Short mmCIF file of C-alpha atoms in Angstrom, two decimals:
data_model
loop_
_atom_site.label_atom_id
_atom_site.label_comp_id
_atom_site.label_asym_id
_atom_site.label_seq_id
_atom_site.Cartn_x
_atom_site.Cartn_y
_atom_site.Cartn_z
CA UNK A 26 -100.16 -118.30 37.32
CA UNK A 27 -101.07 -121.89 35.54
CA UNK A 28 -103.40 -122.69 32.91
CA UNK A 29 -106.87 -123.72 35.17
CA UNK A 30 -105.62 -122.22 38.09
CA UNK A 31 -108.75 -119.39 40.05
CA UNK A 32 -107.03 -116.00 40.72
CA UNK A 33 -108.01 -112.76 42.39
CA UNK A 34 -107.96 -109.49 41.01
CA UNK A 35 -105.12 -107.71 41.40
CA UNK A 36 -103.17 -110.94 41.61
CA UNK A 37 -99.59 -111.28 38.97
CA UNK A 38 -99.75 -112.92 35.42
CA UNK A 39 -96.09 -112.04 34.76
CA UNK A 40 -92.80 -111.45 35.87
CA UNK A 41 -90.18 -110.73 33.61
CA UNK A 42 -86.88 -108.66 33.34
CA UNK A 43 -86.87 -105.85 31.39
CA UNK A 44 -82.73 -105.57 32.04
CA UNK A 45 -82.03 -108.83 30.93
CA UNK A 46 -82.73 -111.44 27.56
CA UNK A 47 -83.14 -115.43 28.59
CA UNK A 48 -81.01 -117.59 27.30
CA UNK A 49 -83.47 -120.85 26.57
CA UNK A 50 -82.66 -124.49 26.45
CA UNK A 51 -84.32 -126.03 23.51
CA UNK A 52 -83.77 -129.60 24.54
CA UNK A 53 -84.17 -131.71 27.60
CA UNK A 54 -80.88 -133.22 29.06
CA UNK A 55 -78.49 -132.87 31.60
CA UNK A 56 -75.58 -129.60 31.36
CA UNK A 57 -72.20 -129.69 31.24
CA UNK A 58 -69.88 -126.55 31.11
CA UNK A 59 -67.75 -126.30 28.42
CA UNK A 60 -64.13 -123.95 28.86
CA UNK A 61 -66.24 -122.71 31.88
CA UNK A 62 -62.99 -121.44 34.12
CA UNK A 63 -63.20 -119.06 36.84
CA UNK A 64 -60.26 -116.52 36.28
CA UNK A 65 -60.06 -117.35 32.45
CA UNK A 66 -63.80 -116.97 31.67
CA UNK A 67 -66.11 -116.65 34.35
CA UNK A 68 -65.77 -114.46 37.22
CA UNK A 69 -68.17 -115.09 40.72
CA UNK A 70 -70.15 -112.32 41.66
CA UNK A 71 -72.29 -112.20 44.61
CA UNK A 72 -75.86 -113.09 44.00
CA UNK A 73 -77.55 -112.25 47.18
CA UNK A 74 -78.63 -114.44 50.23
CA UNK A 75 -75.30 -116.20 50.31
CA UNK A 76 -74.79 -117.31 46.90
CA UNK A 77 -72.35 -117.29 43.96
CA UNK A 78 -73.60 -116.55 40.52
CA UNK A 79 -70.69 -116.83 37.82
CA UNK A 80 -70.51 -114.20 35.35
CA UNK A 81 -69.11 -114.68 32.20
CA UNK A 82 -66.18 -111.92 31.15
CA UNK A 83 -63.99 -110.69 28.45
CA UNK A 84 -61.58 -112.78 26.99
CA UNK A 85 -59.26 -113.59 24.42
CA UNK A 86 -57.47 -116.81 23.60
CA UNK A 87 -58.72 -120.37 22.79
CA UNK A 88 -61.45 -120.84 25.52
CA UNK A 89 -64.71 -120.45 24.57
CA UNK A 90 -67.53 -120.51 27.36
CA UNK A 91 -70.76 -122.65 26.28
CA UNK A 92 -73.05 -124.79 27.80
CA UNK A 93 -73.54 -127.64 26.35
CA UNK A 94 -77.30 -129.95 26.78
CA UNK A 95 -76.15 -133.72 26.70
CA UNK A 96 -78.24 -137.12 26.75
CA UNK A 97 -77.55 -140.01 29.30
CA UNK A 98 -75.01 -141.04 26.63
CA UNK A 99 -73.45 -138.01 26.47
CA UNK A 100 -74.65 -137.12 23.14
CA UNK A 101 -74.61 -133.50 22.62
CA UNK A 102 -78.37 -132.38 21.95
CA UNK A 103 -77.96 -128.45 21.87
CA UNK A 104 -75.64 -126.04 22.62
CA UNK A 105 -75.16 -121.79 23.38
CA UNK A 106 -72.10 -119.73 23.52
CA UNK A 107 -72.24 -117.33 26.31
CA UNK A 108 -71.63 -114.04 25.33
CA UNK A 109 -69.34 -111.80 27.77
CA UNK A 110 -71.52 -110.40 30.45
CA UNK A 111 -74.10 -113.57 30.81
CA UNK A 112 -74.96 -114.69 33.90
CA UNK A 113 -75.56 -118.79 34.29
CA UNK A 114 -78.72 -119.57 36.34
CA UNK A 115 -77.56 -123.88 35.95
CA UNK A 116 -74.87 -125.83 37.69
CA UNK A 117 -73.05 -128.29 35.80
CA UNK A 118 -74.53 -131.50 35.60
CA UNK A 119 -77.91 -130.16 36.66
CA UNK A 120 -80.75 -131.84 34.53
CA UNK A 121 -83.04 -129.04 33.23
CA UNK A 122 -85.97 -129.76 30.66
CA UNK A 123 -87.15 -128.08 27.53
CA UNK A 124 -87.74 -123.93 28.01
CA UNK A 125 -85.37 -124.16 31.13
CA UNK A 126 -83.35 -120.27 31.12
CA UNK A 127 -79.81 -121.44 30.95
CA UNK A 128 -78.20 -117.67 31.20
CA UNK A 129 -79.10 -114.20 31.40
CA UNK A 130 -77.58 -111.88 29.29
CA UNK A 131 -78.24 -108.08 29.86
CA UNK A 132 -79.98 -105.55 27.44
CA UNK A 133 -77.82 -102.89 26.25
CA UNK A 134 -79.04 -99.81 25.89
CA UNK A 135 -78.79 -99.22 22.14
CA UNK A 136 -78.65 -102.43 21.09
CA UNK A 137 -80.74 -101.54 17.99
CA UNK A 138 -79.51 -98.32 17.62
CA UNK A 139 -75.96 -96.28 17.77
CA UNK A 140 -77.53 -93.36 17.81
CA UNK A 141 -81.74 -93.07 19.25
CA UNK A 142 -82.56 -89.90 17.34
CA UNK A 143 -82.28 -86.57 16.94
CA UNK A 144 -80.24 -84.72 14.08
CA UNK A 145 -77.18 -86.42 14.73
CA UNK A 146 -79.01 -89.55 13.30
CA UNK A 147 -80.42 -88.39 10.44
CA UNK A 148 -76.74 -86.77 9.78
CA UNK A 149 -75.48 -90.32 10.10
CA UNK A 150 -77.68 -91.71 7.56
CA UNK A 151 -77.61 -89.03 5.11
CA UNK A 152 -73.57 -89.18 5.55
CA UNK A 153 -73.75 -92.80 4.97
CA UNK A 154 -71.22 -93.51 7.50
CA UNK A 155 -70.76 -96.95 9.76
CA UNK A 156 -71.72 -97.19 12.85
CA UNK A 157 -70.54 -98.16 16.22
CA UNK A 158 -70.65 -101.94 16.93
CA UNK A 159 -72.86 -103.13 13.64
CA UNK A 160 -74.89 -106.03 13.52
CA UNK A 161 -73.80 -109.17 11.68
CA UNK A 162 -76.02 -109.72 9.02
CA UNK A 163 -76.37 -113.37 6.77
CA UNK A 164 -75.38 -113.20 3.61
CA UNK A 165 -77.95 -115.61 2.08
CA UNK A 166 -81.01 -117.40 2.57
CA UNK A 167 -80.98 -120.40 4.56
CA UNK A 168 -80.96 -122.97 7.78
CA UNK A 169 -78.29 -121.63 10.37
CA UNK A 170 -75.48 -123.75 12.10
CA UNK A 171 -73.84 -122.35 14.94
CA UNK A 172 -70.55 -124.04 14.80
CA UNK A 173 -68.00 -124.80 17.86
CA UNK A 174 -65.01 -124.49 16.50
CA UNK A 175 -61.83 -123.52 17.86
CA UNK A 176 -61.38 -120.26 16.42
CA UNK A 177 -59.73 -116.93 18.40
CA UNK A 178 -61.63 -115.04 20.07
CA UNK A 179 -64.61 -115.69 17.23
CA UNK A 180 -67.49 -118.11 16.90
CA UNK A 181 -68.39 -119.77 13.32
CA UNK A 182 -72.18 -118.95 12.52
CA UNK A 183 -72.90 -121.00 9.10
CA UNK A 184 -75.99 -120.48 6.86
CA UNK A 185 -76.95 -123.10 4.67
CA UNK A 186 -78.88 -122.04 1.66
CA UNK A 187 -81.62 -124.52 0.16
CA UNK A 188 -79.48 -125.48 -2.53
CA UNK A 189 -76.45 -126.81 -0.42
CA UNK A 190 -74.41 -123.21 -0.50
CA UNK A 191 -72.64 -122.68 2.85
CA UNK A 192 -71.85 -119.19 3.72
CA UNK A 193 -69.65 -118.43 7.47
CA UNK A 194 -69.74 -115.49 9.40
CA UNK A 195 -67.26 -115.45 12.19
CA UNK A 196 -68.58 -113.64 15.10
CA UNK A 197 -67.07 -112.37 18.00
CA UNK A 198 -67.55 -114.14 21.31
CA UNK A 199 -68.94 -110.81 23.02
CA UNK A 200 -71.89 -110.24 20.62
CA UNK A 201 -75.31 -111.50 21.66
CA UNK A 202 -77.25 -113.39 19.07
CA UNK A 203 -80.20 -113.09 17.39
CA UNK A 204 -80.43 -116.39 16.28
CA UNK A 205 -80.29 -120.11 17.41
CA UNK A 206 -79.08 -123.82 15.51
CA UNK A 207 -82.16 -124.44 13.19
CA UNK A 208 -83.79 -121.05 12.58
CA UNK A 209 -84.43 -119.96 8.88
CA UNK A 210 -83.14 -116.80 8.24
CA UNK A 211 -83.46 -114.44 4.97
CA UNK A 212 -80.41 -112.84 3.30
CA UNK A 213 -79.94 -109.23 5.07
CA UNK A 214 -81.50 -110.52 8.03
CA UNK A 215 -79.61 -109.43 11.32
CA UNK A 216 -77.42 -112.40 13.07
CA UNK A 217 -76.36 -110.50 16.06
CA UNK A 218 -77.51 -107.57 18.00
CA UNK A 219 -76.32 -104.02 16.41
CA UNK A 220 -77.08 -101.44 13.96
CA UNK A 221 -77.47 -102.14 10.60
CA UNK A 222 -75.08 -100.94 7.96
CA UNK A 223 -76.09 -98.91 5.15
CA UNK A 224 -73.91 -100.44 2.47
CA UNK A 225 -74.31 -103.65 3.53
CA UNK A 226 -78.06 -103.39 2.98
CA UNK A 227 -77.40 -102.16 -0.33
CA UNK A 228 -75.01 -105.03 -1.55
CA UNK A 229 -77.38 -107.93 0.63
CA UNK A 230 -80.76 -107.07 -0.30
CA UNK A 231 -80.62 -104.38 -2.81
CA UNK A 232 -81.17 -100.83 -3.60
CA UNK A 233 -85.04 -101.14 -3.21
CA UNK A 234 -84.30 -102.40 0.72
CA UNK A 235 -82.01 -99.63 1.39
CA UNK A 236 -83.91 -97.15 -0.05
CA UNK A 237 -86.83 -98.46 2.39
CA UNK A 238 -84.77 -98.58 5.36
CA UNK A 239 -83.44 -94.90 5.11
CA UNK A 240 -86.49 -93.56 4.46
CA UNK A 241 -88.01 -95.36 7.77
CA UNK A 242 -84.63 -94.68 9.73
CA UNK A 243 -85.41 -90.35 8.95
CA UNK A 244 -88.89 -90.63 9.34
CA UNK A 245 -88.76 -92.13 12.68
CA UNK A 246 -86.78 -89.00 13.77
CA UNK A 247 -88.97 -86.48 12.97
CA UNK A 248 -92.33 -88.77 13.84
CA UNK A 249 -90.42 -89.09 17.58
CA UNK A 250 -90.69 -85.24 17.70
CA UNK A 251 -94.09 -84.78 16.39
CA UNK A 252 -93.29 -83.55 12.84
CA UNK A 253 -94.44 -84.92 9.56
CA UNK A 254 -92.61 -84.98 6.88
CA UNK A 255 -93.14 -85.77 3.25
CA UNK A 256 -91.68 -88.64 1.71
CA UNK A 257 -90.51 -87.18 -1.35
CA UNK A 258 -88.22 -84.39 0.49
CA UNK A 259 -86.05 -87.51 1.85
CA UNK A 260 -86.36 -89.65 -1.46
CA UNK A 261 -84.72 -85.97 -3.28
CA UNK A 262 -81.80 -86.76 -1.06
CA UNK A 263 -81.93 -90.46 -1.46
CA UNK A 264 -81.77 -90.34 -5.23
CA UNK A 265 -78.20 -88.08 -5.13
CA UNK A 266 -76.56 -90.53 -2.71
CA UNK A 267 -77.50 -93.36 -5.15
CA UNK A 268 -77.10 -92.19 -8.82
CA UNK A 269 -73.48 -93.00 -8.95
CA UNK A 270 -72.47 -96.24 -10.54
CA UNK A 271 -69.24 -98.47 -10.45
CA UNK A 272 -68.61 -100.36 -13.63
CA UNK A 273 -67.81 -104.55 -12.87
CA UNK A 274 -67.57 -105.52 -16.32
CA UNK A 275 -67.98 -103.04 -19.57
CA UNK A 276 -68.69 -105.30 -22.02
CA UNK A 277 -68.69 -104.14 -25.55
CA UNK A 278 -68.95 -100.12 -24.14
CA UNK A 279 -66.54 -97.87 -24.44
CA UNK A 280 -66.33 -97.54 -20.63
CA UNK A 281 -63.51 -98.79 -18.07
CA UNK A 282 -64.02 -101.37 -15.69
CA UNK A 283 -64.47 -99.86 -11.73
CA UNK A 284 -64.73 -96.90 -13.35
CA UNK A 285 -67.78 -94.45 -11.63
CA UNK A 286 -69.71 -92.93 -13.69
CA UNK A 287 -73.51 -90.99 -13.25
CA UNK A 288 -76.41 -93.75 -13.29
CA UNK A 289 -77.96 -91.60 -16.51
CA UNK A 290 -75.06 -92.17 -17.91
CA UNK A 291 -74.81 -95.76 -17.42
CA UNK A 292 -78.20 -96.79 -18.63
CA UNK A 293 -77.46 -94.05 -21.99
CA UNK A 294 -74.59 -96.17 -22.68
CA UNK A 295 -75.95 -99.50 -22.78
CA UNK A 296 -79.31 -97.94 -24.23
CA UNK A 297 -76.99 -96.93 -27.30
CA UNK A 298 -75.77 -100.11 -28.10
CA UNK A 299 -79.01 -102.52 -26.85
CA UNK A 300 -79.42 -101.63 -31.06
CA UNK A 301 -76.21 -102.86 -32.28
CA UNK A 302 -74.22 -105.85 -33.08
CA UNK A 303 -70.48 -107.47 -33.42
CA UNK A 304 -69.48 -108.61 -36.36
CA UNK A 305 -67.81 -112.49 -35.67
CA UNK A 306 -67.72 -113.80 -39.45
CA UNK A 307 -67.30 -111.17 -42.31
CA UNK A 308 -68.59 -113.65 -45.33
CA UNK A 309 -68.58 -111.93 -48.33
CA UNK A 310 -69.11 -108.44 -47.11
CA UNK A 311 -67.24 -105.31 -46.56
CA UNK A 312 -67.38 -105.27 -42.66
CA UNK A 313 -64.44 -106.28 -40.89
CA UNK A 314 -64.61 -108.97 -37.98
CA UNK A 315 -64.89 -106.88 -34.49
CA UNK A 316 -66.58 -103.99 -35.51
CA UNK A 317 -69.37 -103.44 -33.69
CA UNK A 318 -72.47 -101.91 -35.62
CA UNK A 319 -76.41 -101.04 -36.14
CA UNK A 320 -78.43 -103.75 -37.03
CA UNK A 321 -79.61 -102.10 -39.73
CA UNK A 322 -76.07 -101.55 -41.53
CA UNK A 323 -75.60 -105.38 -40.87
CA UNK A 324 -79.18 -105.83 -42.51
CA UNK A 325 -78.16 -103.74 -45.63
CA UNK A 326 -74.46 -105.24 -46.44
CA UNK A 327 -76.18 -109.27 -46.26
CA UNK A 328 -79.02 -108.17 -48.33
CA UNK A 329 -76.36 -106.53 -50.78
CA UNK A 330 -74.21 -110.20 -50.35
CA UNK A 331 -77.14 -112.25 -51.03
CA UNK A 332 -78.03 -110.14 -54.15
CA UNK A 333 -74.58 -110.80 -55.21
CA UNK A 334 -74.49 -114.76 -54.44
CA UNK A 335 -72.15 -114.24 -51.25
CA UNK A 336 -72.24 -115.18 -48.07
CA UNK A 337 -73.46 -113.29 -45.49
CA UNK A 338 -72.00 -111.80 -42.14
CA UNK A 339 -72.36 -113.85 -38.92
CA UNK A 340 -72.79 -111.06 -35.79
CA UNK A 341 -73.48 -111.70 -32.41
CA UNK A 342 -75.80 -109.43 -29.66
CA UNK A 343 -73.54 -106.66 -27.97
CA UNK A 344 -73.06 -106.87 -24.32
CA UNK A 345 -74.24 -104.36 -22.21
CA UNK A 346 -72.23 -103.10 -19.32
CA UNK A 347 -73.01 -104.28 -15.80
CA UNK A 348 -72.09 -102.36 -12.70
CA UNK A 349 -73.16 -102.01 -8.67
CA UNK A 350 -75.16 -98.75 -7.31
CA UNK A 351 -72.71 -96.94 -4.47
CA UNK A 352 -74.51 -95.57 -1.83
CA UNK A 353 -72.34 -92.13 -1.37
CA UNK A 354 -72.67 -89.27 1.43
CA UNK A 355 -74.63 -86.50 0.70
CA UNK A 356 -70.90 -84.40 1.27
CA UNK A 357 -69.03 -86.81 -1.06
CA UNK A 358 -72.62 -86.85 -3.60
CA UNK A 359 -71.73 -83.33 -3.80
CA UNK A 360 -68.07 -82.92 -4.35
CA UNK A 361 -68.48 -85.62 -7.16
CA UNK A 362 -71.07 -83.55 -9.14
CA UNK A 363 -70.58 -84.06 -13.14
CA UNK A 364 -70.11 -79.71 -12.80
CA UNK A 365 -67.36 -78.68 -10.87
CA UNK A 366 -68.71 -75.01 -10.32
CA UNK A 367 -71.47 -77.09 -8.28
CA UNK A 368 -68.71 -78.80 -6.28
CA UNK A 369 -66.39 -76.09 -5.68
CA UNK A 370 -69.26 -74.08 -4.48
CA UNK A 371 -70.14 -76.40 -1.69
CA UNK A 372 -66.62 -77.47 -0.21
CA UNK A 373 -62.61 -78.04 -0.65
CA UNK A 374 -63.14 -75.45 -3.20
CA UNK A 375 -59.47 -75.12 -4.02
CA UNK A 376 -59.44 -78.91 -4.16
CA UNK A 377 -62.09 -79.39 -6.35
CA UNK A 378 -60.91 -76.51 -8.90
CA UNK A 379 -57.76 -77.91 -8.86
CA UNK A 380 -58.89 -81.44 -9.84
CA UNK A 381 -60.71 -80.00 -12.11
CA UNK A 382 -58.10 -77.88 -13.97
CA UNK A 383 -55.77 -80.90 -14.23
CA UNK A 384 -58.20 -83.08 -16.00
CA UNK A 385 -59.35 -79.87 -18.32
CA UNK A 386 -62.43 -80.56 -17.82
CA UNK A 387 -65.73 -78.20 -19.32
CA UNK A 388 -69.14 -77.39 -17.09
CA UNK A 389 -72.20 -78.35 -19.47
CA UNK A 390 -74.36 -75.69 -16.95
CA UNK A 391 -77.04 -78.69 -17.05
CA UNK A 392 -77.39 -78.43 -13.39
CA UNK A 393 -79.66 -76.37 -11.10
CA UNK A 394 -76.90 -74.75 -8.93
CA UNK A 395 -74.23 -73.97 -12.01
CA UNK A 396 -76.56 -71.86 -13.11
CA UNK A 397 -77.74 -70.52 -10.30
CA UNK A 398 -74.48 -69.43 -9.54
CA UNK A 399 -74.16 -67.46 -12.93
CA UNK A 400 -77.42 -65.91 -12.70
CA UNK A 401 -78.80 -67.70 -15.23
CA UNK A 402 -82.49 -69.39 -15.97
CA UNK A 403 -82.65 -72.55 -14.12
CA UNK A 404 -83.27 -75.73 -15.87
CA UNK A 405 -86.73 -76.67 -14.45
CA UNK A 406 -89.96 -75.58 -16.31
CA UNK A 407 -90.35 -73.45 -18.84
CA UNK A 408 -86.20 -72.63 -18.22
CA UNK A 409 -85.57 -76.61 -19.22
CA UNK A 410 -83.40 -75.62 -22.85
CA UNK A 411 -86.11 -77.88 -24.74
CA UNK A 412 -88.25 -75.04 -24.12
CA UNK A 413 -85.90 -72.09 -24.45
CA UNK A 414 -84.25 -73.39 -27.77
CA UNK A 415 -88.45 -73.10 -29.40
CA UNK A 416 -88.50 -70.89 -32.92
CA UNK A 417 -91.96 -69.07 -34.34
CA UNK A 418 -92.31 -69.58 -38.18
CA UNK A 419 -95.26 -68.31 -40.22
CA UNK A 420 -97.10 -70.27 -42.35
CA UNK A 421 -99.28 -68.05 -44.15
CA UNK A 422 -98.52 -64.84 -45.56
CA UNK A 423 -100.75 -61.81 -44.99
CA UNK A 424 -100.85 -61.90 -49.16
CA UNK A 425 -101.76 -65.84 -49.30
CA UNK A 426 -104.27 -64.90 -46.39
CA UNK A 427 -106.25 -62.54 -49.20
CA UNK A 428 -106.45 -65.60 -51.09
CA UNK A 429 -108.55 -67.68 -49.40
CA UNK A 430 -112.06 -67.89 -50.67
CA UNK A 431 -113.90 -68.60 -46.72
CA UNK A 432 -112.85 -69.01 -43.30
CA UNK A 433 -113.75 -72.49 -43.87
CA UNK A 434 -111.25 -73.24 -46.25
CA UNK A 435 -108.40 -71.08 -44.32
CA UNK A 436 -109.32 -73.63 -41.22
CA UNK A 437 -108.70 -77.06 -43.69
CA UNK A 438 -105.59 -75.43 -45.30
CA UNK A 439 -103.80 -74.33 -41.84
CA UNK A 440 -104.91 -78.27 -40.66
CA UNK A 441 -102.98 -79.56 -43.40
CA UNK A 442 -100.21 -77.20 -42.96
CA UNK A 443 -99.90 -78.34 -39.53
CA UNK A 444 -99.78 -82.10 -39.83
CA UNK A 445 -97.14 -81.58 -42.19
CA UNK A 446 -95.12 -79.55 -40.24
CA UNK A 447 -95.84 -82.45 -37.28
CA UNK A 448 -94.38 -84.90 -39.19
CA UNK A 449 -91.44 -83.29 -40.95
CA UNK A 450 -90.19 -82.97 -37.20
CA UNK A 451 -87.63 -85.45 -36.68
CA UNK A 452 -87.25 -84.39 -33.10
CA UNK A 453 -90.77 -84.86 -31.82
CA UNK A 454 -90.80 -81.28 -30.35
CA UNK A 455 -94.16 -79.63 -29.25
CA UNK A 456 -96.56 -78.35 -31.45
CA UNK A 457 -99.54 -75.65 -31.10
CA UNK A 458 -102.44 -77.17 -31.58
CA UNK A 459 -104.79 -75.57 -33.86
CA UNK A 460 -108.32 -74.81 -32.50
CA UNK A 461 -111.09 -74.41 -34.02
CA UNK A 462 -111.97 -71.21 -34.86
CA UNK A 463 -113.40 -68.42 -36.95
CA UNK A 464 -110.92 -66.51 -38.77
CA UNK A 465 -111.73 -62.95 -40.81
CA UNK A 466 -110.25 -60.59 -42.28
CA UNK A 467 -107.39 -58.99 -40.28
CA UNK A 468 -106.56 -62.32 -38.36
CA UNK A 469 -103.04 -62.62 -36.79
CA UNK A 470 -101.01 -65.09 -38.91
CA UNK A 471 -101.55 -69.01 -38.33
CA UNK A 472 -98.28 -69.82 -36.56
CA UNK A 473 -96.44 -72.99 -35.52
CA UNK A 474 -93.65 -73.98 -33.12
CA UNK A 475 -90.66 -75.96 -34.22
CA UNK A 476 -87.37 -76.84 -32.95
CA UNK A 477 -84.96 -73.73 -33.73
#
């Protein structure tokens, strides 16, 4: 129908093919065929009612089908590659006007997805792996170019950041794109058709993105079969893919570069020496250039110079280290466990033990299955060792008790001796409060918890 035009009920709005994606010219102009060779690129297929539709194929080599929109000058205006299976609805030379469908290219079938649902795609997320046939995705933020360039088998898509960075992606002729000359697209954002990739998400966009997308990508498999499905049971298994770290550059830490170590680790590390400085000018004190030390040491030996009419060390800040979040399997999570009863106890037992033997390494029985495997109290609750290392100590006798005048004054004294206690505790562990209450004769001794 047109805009204005009277129509009956029942009458069409819209006819479109569900099979098949347009292939739009954005210009006005006249077409010319570009490494367009039937035998080499094209292949004629029967459309129906006598006539030949050409049908673009397979290839490899140095021809690269694209139709090309051209002015009366033979300017080129616009362009599109033709991916392998597009069929041309223009002759060459034909003039054709803005919006005009150059080419059909057909759907495929899981174009957005290797795998549509079910377990076997949650076990390909969770395992982290690759899929079949990924999407291209752009590197940065910025204008794209589609370049026509002579390169094998590949076409040239170039993104062009607002600050003048140009970033290429060479594309295979076959894939069918997402984008066209002139759109803005985001870093991560998909260039061609395809599944994403896991770790590419994670080194585009970030772990905050990937954490997103996994999360979506499991919940749509269980909301397809009708079953919710907290969030946090997925994010338990999210956090053990991604608490292993690669070190890029240890900076004044003792650890290695591309070295892997736990994220707690990492951030204990540079947490211990965020407090600490390197000495880069001695002066008159007894620190030695290089050594890296508290502030507070540095503090003390320039007070003691300046007492003494010296001069005082020069220090810069310590560097922490810097490293890049891997996104591991849930099967490769495990076998890397810090314990290596936990990782012997889920697979390639002999190879784990073995590993493990060579490098004489100790279990710390930290973890939740360690010690569930030796029968012992778990670390979560009241089993967490904070809790199971508490000690009971008195602090009043049953012959200072007799020596209290009122149960008023029994309630001030065990106050005081409990603020005291409170701050002689260097390690901030829990106290019992003291309540308010009447004590007589025969009362259970005032008690305390510390640290044992």
């Amino acid at each position: 129908c047109k805009n204005g035009e009277t129509i009956k009920r029942g009458s069409t709005l819209v006819k479109w093919d569900p099979h098949r994606t347009p292939i739009l010219a954005e210009k006005s102009g006249r077409v010319e065929f570009v490494d367009i060779e039937i035998g080499e690129t094209v292949r004629e297929e029967d459309a129906g009612r006598g006539q030949k539709a050409l049908v673009v194929i397979e290839h490899k080599g140095d021809l690269h089908p694209q139709i090309n929109i051209v002015d009366d000058d033979g300017n080129i205006l616009d362009f599109h590659y033709l991916p392998a299976k597009a069929r041309l609805e223009v002759a060459d030379g034909e003039e054709i006007g803005a919006g005009h469908m150059v080419a059909r290219q057909p759907r495929s079938a899981a174009g957005s997805a290797d795998i549509v649902g079910g377990l076997p795609r949650v076990t390909e997320i969770f395992e982290a792996r690759k899929p079949k046939d990924p999407a291209f995705m752009s590197e940065i933020s910025g204008i794209v170019e589609i370049l026509s360039d002579k390169r094998k088998g590949k076409m040239t898509i170039r993104v062009v950041s607002d600050s003048g960075i140009e970033k290429d992606h060479h594309v295979p002729n076959d894939k069918a794109l997402l984008v066209h000359a002139g759109d803005y697209v985001q870093a991560g954002d998909p260039l061609t058709e395809g599944p994403l990739v896991p770790h590419d998400i994670l080194k585009i966009r970030g772990e905050e993105a990937l954490w997103q997308y996994m999360l979506d990508e499991v919940q749509n498999v269980y909301r397809a079969q009708g079953v919710p499905i907290n969030d946090k049971h997925i994010e338990m298994v999210l956090s053990a893919m991604l608490r292993k770290v690669r070190v890029e550059n240890p900076g004044d830490t003792d650890l290695l570069p591309h070295e892997i170590v736990d994220k707690f680790t990492f951030r204990q590390t540079n947490n211990k020496i965020a407090n600490m400085v390197r000495v880069t000018d001695a002066g008159s004190t007894p620190l030695r250039v290089g050594d890296l030390l508290e502030k507070d040491v540095v503090k003390e030996a320039n007070a003691k110079a300046e007492a003494e009419g010296g001069e005082i060390a020069k220090t810069k800040r310590a560097r922490p280290a810097a490293g890049r979040t891997l996104l591991l399997g849930i099967t490769k999570a495990a076998l890397s466990s810090d314990s290596f009863l936990s990782g012997a106890s889920f697979q390639e037992s002999t190879k784990v033990l073995t590993e493990a033997s060579l490098r004489g390494a100790e279990d710390e029985l930290v973890g939740l299955k360690e010690n569930v495997l030796l029968g012992h109290l778990i670390p979560a609750g009241t089993g967490f060792r904070k809790y199971q290392d508490i000690r009971v100590k008195t602090l009043v006798s049953p012959e200072e008790l007799e020596e209290y005048m009122s149960d008023e004054e029994f309630y001030e004294d065990a106050m005081d001796e409990a603020e005291l206690a409170n701050e002689d505790d260097a390690l901030s562990t829990p106290q019992v409060e003291v309540k308010d209450v009447m004590v007589g004769e025969g009362s259970p001794e005032a008690a305390e918890t510390t640290e044992g």
